[in-house]
Tab-separated table of C-alpha atoms and ligand atoms in Angstrom:
chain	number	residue	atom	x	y	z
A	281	UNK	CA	29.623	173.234	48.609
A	282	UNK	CA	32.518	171.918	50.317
A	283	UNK	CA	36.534	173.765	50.768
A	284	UNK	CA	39.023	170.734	50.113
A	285	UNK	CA	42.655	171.599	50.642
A	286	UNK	CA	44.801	168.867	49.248
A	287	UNK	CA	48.863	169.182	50.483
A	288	UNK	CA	51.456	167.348	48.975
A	289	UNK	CA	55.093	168.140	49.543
A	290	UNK	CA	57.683	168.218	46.898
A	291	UNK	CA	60.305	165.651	46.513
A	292	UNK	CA	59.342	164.624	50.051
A	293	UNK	CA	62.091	162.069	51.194
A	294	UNK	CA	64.891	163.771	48.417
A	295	UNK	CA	64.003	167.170	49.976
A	296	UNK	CA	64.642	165.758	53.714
A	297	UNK	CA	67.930	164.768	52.663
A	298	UNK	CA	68.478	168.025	50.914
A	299	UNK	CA	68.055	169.677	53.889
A	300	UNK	CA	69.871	167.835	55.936
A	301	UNK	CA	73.306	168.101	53.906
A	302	UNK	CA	72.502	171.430	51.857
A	303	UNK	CA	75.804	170.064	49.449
A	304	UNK	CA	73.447	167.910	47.806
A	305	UNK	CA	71.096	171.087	46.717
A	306	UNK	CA	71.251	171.230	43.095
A	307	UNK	CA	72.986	168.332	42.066
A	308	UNK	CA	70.462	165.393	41.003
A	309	UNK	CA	70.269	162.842	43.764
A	310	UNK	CA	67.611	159.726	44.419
A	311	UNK	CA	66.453	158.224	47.880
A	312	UNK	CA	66.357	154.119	47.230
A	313	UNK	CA	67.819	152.396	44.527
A	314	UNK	CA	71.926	152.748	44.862
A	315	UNK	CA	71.642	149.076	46.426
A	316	UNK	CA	72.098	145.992	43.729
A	317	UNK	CA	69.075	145.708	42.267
A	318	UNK	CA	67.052	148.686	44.163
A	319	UNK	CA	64.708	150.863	42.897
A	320	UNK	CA	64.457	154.571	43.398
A	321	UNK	CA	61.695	155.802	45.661
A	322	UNK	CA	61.642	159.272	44.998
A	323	UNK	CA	64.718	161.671	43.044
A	324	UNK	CA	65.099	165.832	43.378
A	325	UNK	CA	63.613	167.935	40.524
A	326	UNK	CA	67.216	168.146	39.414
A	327	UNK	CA	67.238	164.539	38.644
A	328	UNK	CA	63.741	164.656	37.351
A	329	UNK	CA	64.856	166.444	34.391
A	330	UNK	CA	66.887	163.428	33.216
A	331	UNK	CA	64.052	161.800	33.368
A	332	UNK	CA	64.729	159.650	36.383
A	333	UNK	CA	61.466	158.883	38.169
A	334	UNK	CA	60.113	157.028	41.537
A	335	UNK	CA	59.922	153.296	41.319
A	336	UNK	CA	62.558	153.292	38.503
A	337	UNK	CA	65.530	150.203	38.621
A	338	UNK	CA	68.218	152.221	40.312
A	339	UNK	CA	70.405	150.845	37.129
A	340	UNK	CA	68.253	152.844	34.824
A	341	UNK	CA	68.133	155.870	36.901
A	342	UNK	CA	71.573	155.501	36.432
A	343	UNK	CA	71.505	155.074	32.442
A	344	UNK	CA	69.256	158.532	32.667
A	345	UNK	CA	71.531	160.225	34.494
A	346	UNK	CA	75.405	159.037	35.091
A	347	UNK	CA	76.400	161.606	37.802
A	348	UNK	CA	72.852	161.120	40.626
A	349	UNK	CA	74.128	160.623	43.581
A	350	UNK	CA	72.177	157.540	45.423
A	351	UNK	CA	70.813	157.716	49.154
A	352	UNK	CA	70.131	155.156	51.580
A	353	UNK	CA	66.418	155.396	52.885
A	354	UNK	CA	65.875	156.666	56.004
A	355	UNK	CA	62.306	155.922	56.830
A	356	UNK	CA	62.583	156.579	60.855
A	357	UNK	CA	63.399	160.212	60.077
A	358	UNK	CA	61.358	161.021	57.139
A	359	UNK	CA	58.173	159.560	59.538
A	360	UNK	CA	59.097	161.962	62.211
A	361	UNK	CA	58.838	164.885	59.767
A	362	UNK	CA	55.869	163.681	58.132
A	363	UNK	CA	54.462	163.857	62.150
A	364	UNK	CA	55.640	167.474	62.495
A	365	UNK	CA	53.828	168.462	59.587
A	366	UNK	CA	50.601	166.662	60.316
A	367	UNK	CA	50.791	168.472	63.772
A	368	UNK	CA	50.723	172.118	61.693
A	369	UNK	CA	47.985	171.158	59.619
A	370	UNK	CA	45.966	169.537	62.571
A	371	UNK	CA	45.575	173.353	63.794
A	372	UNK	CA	44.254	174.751	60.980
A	373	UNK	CA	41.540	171.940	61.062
A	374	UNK	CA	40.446	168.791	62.991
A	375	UNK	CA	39.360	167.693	59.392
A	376	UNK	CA	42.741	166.247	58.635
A	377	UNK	CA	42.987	163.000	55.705
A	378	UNK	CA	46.651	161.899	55.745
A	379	UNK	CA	47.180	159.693	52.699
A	380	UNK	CA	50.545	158.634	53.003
A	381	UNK	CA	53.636	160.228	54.775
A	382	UNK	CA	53.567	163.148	52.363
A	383	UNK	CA	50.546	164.438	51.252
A	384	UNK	CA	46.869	164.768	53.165
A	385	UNK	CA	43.457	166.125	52.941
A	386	UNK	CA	42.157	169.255	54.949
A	387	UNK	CA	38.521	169.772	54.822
A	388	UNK	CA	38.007	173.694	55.360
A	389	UNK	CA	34.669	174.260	54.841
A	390	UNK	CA	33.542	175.505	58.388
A	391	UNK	CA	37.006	177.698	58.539
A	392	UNK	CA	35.706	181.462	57.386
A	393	UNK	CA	38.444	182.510	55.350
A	394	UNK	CA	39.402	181.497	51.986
A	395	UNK	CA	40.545	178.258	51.234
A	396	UNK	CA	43.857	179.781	49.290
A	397	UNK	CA	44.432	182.347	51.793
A	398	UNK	CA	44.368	179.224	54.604
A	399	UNK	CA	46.153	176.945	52.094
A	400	UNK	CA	49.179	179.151	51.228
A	401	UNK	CA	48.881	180.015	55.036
A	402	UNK	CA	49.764	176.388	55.846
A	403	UNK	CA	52.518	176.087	52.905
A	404	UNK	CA	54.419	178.504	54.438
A	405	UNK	CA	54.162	177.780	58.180
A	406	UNK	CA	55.487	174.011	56.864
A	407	UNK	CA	58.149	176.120	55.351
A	408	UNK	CA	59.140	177.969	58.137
A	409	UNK	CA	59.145	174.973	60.749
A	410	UNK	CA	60.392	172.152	58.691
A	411	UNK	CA	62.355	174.388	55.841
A	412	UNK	CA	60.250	172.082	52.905
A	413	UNK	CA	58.374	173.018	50.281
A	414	UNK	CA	54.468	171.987	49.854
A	415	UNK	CA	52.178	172.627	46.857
A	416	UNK	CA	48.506	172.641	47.766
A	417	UNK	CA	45.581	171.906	45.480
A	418	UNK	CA	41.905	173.708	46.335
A	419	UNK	CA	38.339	172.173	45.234
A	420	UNK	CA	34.915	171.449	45.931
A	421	UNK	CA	35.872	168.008	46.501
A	422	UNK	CA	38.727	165.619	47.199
A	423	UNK	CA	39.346	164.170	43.212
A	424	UNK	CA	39.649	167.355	42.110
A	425	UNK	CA	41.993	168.726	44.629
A	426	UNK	CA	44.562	166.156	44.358
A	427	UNK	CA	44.444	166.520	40.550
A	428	UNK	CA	45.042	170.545	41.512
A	429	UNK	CA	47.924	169.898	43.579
A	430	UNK	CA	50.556	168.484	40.592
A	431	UNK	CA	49.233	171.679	38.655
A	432	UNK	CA	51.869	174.087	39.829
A	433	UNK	CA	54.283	171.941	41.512
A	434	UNK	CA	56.789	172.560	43.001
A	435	UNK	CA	56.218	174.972	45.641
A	436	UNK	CA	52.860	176.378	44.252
A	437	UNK	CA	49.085	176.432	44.408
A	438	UNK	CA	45.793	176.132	42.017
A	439	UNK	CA	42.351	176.531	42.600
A	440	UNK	CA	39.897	174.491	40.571
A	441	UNK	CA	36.303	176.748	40.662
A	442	UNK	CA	33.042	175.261	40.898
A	443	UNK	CA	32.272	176.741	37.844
A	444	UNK	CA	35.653	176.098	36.182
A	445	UNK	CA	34.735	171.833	36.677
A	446	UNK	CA	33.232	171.381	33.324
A	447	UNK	CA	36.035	173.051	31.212
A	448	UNK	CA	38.552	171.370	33.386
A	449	UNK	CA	37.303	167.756	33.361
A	450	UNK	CA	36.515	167.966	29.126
A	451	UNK	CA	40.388	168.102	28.343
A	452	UNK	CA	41.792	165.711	31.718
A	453	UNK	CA	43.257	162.321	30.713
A	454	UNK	CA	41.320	159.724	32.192
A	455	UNK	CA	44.797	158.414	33.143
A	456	UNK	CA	44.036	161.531	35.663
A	457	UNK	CA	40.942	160.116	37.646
A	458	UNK	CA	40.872	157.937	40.852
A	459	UNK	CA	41.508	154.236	40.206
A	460	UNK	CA	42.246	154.681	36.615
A	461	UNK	CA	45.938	153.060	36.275
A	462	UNK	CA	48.057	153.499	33.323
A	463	UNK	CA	46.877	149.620	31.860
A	464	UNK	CA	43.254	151.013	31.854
A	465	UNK	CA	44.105	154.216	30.295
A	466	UNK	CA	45.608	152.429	27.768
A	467	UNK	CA	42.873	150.106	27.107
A	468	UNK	CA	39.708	152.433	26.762
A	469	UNK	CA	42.573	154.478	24.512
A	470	UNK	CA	41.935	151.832	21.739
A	471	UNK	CA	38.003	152.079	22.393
A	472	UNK	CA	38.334	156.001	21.363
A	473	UNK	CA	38.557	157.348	24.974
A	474	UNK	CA	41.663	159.686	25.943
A	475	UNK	CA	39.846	162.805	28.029
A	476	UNK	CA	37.005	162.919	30.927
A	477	UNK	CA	35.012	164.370	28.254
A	478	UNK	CA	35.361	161.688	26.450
A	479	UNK	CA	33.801	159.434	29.402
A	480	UNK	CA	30.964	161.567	29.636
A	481	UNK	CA	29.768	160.551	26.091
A	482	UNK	CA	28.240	157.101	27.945
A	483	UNK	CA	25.251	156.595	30.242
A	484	UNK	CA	25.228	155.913	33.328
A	485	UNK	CA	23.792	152.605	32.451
A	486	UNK	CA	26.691	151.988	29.827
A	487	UNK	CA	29.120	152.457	32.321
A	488	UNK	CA	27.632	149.957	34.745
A	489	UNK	CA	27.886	147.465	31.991
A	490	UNK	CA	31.686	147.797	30.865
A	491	UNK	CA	32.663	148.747	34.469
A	492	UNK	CA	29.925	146.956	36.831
A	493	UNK	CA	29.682	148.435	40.269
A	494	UNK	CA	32.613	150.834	39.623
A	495	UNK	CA	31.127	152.202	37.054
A	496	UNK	CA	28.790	154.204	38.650
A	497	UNK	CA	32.017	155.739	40.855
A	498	UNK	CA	33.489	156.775	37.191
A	499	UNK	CA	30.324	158.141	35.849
A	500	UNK	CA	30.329	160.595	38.975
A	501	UNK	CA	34.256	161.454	38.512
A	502	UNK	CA	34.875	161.682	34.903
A	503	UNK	CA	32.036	164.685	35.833
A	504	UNK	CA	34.685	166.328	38.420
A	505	UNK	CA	32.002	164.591	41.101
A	506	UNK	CA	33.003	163.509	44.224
A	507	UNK	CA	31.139	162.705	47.412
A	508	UNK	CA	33.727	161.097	49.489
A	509	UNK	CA	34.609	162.959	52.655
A	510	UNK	CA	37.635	163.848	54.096
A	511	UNK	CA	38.017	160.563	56.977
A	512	UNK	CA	40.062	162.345	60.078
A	513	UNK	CA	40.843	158.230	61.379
A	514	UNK	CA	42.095	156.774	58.604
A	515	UNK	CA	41.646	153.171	58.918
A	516	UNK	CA	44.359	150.423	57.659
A	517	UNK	CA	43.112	148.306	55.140
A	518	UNK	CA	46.249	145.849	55.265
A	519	UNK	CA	49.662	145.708	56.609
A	520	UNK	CA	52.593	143.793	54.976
A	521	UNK	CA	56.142	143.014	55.052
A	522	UNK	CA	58.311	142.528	51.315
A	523	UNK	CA	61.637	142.066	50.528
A	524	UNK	CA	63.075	142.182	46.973
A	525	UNK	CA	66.553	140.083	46.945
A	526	UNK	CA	69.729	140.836	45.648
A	527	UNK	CA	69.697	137.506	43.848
A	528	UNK	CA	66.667	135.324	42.729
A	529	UNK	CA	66.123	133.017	45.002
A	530	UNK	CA	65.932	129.776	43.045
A	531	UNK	CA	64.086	127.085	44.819
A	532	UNK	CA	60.804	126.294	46.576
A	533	UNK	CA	63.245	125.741	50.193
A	534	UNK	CA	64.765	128.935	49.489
A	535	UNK	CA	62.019	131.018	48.986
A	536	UNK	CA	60.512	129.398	52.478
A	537	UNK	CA	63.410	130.053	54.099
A	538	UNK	CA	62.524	134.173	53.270
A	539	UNK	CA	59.210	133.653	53.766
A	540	UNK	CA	59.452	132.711	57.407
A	541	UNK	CA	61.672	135.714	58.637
A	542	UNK	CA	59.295	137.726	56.700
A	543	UNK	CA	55.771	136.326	58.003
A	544	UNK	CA	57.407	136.767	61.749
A	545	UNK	CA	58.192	139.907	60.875
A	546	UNK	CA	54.214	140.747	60.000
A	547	UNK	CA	52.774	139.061	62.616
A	548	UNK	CA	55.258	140.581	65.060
A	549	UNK	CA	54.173	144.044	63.950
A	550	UNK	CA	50.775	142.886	64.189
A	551	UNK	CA	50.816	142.628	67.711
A	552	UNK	CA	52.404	146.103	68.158
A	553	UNK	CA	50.687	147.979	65.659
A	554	UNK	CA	47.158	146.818	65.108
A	555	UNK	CA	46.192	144.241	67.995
A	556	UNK	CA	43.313	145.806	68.267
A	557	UNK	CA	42.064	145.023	64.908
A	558	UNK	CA	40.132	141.226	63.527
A	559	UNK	CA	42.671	140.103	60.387
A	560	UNK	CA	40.707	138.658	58.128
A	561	UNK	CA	42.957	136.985	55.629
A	562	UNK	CA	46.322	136.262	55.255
A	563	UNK	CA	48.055	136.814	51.953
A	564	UNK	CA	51.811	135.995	49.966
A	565	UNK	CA	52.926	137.674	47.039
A	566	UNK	CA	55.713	136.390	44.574
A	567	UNK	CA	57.014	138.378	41.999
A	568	UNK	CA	58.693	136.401	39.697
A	569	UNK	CA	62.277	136.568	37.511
A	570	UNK	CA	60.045	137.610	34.397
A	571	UNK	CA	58.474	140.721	36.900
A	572	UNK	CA	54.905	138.769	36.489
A	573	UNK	CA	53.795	139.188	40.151
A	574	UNK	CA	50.866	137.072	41.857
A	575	UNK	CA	49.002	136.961	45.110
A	576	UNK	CA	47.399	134.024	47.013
A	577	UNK	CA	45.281	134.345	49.565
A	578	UNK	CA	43.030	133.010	52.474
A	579	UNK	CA	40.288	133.421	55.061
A	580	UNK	CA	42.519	133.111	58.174
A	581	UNK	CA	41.408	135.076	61.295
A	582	UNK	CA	44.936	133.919	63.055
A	583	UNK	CA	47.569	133.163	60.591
A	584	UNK	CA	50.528	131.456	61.782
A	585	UNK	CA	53.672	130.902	59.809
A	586	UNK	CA	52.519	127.701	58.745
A	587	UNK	CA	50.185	129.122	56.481
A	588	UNK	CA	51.846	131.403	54.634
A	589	UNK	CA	54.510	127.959	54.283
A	590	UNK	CA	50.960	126.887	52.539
A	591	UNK	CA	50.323	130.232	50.205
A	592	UNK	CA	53.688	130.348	48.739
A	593	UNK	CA	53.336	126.828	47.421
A	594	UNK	CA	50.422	127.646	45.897
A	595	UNK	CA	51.873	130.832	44.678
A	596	UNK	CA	55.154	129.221	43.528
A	597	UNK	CA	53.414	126.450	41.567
A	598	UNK	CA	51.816	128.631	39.300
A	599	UNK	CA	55.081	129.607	37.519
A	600	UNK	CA	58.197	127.658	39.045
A	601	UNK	CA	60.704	130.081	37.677
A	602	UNK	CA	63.125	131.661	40.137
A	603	UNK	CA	61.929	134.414	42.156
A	604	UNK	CA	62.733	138.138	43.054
A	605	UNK	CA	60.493	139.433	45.641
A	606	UNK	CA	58.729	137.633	48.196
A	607	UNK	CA	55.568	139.558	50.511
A	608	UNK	CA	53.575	138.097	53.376
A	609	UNK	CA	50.713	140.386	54.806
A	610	UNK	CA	47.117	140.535	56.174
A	611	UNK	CA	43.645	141.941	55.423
A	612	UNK	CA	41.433	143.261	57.604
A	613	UNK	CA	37.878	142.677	58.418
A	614	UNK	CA	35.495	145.386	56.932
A	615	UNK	CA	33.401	146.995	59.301
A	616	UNK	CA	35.920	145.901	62.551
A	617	UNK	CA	37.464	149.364	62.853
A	618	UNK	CA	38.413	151.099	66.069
A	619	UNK	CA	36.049	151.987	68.112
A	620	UNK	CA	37.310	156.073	67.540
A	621	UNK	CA	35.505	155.275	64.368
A	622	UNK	CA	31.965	155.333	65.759
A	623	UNK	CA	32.115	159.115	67.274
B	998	TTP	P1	55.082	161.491	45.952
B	998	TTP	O1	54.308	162.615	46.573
B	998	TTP	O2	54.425	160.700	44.880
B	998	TTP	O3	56.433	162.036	45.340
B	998	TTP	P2	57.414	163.146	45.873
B	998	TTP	O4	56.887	163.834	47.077
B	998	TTP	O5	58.762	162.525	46.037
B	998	TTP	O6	57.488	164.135	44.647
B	998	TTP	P3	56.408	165.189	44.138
B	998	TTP	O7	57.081	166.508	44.246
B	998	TTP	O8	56.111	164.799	42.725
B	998	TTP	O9	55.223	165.071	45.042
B	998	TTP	O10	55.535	160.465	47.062
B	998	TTP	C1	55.922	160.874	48.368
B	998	TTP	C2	57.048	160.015	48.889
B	998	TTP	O11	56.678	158.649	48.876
B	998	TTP	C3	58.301	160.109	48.061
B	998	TTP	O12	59.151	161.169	48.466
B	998	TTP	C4	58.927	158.759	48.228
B	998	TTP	C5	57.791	157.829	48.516
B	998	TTP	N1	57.502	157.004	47.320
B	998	TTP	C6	58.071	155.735	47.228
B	998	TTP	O13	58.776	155.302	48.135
B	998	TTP	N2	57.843	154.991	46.097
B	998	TTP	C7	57.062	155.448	45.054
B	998	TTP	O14	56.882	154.746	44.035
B	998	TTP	C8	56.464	156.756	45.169
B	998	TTP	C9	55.628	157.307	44.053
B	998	TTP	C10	56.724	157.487	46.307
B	999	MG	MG1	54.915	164.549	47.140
């Protein structure tokens, strides 16, 4: 039986910028989303209880709430904390999953203490050296600790029990469980199915039917089962550049125009960031005025700027109306991963 620690901190970017101008504690205030047009990328509890929300139109955050106070985002510092933190947890274990700037995996099992003792242990020592809160969630496996780690946010801790999984999964949304987004939710809503108990009602075989290979996954997790380990090298899958504009950009020459500055700007960071992987494909997105968003792609081991030119034609054609966000970006090869990978 495996000790998964899952940390996530609270408010991440908002609490950065909380700390670093303490006037703002206790008035509500967003990160992202004061610019025309902007959305909000994360807000303080404070604003949370006007029910303002990350990825919300800045305009609406507004409606919600008339007083927040909007933040520019400042990525280069909220990186450099997110490194200070990962150092901390990196000496409690080598077993260290980051997920995204904010939140990571610890697997604990050889550690012989217990996993809340070492979990509040860490929640504290971020505390002391970085003056943020963290809220930790503690499992058998890695599903059921990030589920665990919203329970008692902010600033707290919960412990899901081996023998506590059955109760626990019978009453979770399915909305709850990896890969499940809210469109899906929705849909197996109107077939009956609200709750991971729910789920469990259907073979294994019934779920490989409706879901294919997928389903097998969700058989396993609507169960609270979850085999994945925690991956210390976590390995990019993609890497992107996209820039929403302040005004539609109206025309196919336009949109070109964008999409050049913005495929340099991906294959520059190529070059600096993963030269050392095989890109597989090269991909545009285009999200257009009525928020309908598409993706072309194709097998390109060296894209140029040429062909993402060629993509966003393709991708243009399929609606022709006038367009808000524009993305150019690569895919990696499976199995070409660093070599770190193999030891
Ligand atoms: P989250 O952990 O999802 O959110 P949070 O840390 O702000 O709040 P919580 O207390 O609920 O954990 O995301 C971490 C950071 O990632 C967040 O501070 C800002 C950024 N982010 C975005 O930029 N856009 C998004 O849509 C989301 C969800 C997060
Ligand atoms: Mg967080």
């Amino acid at each position: 039986m495996r000790k998964i620690i899952h940390i996530d901190m609270d408010c991440f970017y908002a609490a950065i910028e909380m700390r670093e101008n303490p006037k703002l504690v206790g008035k509500p205030l967003a990160v992202g989303g004061g610019e025309s047009r902007g959305v909000v990328c994360t807000c303080n509890y404070e604003a949370r209880k006007f029910g303002v929300r990350s990825a919300m139109p800045g305009f609406m955050a507004r409606e919600r709430c008339p007083q927040i106070i909007f933040l520019p985002v400042r990525f280069d510092l909220y990186r450099a904390v997110s490194q200070q933190i990962q150092t901390i947890l990196r000496e409690v274990t080598e077993l260290v999953e980051p997920l995204s700037l904010d939140e990571a995996y610890l697997d604990v099992t050889a550690c012989d203490r217990y996993a809340w003792d070492i979990a509040k242990e860490v929640r504290a020592r971020v505390f002391t050296e970085t003056g943020l809160t963290a809220s930790a969630g503690i499992a058998p496996n890695k599903m059921l600790a990030k589920i665990a780690s919203e329970w008692r946010k902010p600033n707290g801790q919960f412990a899901i029990l081996p023998d506590q999984i059955q109760a626990f999964m019978a009453t979770l949304p399915v909305r709850k469980v990896w890969g499940i987004g809210p469109k899906s939710a929705e849909r197996l809503t109107t077939h009956g199915i609200q709750t991971c108990g729910d789920f469990q009602n259907f073979s294994l075989i019934e779920m490989a039917q409706q879901f294919g290979r997928w389903g097998e996954e969700l058989f396993h997790l609507c169960r609270g089962e979850d085999e994945r380990a925690v991956e210390p090298h976590w390995i990019r899958k993609s890497l992107s550049n996209e820039k929403t504009f302040s005004e539609n950009l109206v025309s196919l020459a336009a949109c070109e125009a964008a999409m050049i500055k913005l495929a340099e700007a991906t294959l520059e960071e190529l070059k600096t960031k993963a030269s050392d992987r095989q890109v597989r494909k090269a991909f545009v997105t285009v999200k257009f005025s009525d928020f309908t968003r598409t993706t072309k792609e194709c097998i390109c081991p060296e894209p140029t700027a040429s062909i993402y030119r060629t993509l966003l034609a393709e991708a243009y054609a399929r609606k022709a109306l006038p367009v808000r966000l524009l993305g150019a970006g690569v895919r990696f090869a499976d199995g070409e991963e660093p070599q770190l990978e193999l030891f």
